[in-house]
Amino acid sequence: MGTGSFLVVNMKTTEALSLDDIRSQVRAQVNALVSTTDDMDGPWITDIFLSDAIVEIEGEFFRAPFGNDGATVTVAPRSEWKKVTKEWVVAESARQNKGIHKVKTTFFSEAIDLSEAEFSEDGSRVRVTLIQPGWSKNKRYYSADVLKAAAPLFEGTKAYVDHPTKLDAKQRPERSVRDLAGFYESVKVEDDGRITANLFLEDDAMKAKVKTAVEQNPNYVGLSINALGKTRMGEAEGQKGMLVENIVKANSTDIVTTPAAGGKFEQLLMSGDEFTNDLLEAISLEELRAARPDLIDSLKNEWKTVRDTKALETARDENTTLTEANEALETQLTEKDEQTGRIKT
């Protein structure tokens, strides 16, 4: 039985460490080797290679060598760490466009002109142009490629009566069924790059209002898209302004009385809980870091707490394993001493 216990211990020491095991041991030892304070930024393990790790401390990078015997990783003492410079290579496209502004994730709304819309023969659907290439009424530029990629997002998009109020956005971000007017189907990218779709309307009164706008007065009612996408400041077709890089989500396209008034609605979008979730899903780490550095600092502190807790748990588990092994060894030695005593007597 005692021999069996020794075999189990030997098996554990000869097992190869996984990458997660190596990273965990390196992290625990780096934390032990670096004296930290509550307001200190780091240490952070940014990269791990076969025999060394890159450690970030207070914005500086160090190469920390470590050994690996297959069971245990041993990180070299701080005196053997080498300070290194971490470089980010700029892509050729970025070099050629140094004057282009950063891409931002933002909400935006666009007005839809119904003057060229057409009703179906049975009057249940109206063919509308959702967005067309070029500069929009709200001073945003859409390329044909951006619209082609975004077209599938509008299939099945709902149409509501009026944009939600600020109170609606907070209390009922999913919108009420009473506000539902119809939906968009048969979305298509035309030869000239326009995105067109059939707007299916259920309510006869709403059909009449839209028909009045189509056939008599295009300013009577209109359509307004609200969407989420990536934009940047730039120049296109000899005009400077906001360029839409891509459309991430088409939330809805509503029937409103003043479709061109996009600014106020965009502020409303950013106040709604559902739209905030959409924004958080699409926003990049760089944008979040620039907008909320305090949040990044809070996350770092939380990660540090979790990291320290895991390191303590690992050390406690290793100590427990060592204690159990020592107890087993002492038991075996005691049994052998007793056997030796009986033989002598």
PDB file of C-alpha atoms in Angstrom, residues 109-110 132-143 231 240-245:
ATOM      1  CA  SER A 109     -30.675  58.061 -37.519  1.00  0.00           C
ATOM      2  CA  GLU A 110     -31.439  58.793 -41.159  1.00  0.00           C
ATOM      3  CA  GLN A 132     -28.635  55.209 -50.861  1.00  0.00           C
ATOM      4  CA  PRO A 133     -24.900  55.679 -51.496  1.00  0.00           C
ATOM      5  CA  GLY A 134     -23.436  59.122 -51.019  1.00  0.00           C
ATOM      6  CA  TRP A 135     -24.124  61.904 -48.538  1.00  0.00           C
ATOM      7  CA  SER A 136     -27.394  61.675 -46.583  1.00  0.00           C
ATOM      8  CA  LYS A 137     -29.632  64.515 -45.394  1.00  0.00           C
ATOM      9  CA  ASN A 138     -28.077  64.097 -41.956  1.00  0.00           C
ATOM     10  CA  LYS A 139     -24.595  64.727 -43.387  1.00  0.00           C
ATOM     11  CA  ARG A 140     -23.250  61.181 -43.270  1.00  0.00           C
ATOM     12  CA  TYR A 141     -21.530  59.409 -46.126  1.00  0.00           C
ATOM     13  CA  TYR A 142     -22.386  55.808 -47.074  1.00  0.00           C
ATOM     14  CA  SER A 143     -20.320  53.931 -49.638  1.00  0.00           C
ATOM     15  CA  THR A 231     -18.094  56.100 -38.091  1.00  0.00           C
ATOM     16  CA  LYS A 240     -15.733  66.529 -45.412  1.00  0.00           C
ATOM     17  CA  GLY A 241     -17.915  64.997 -42.739  1.00  0.00           C
ATOM     18  CA  MET A 242     -18.889  61.792 -40.957  1.00  0.00           C
ATOM     19  CA  LEU A 243     -18.102  58.644 -42.942  1.00  0.00           C
ATOM     20  CA  VAL A 244     -19.987  55.466 -42.016  1.00  0.00           C
ATOM     21  CA  GLU A 245     -17.504  52.571 -41.971  1.00  0.00           C
TER      22      GLU A 245
END
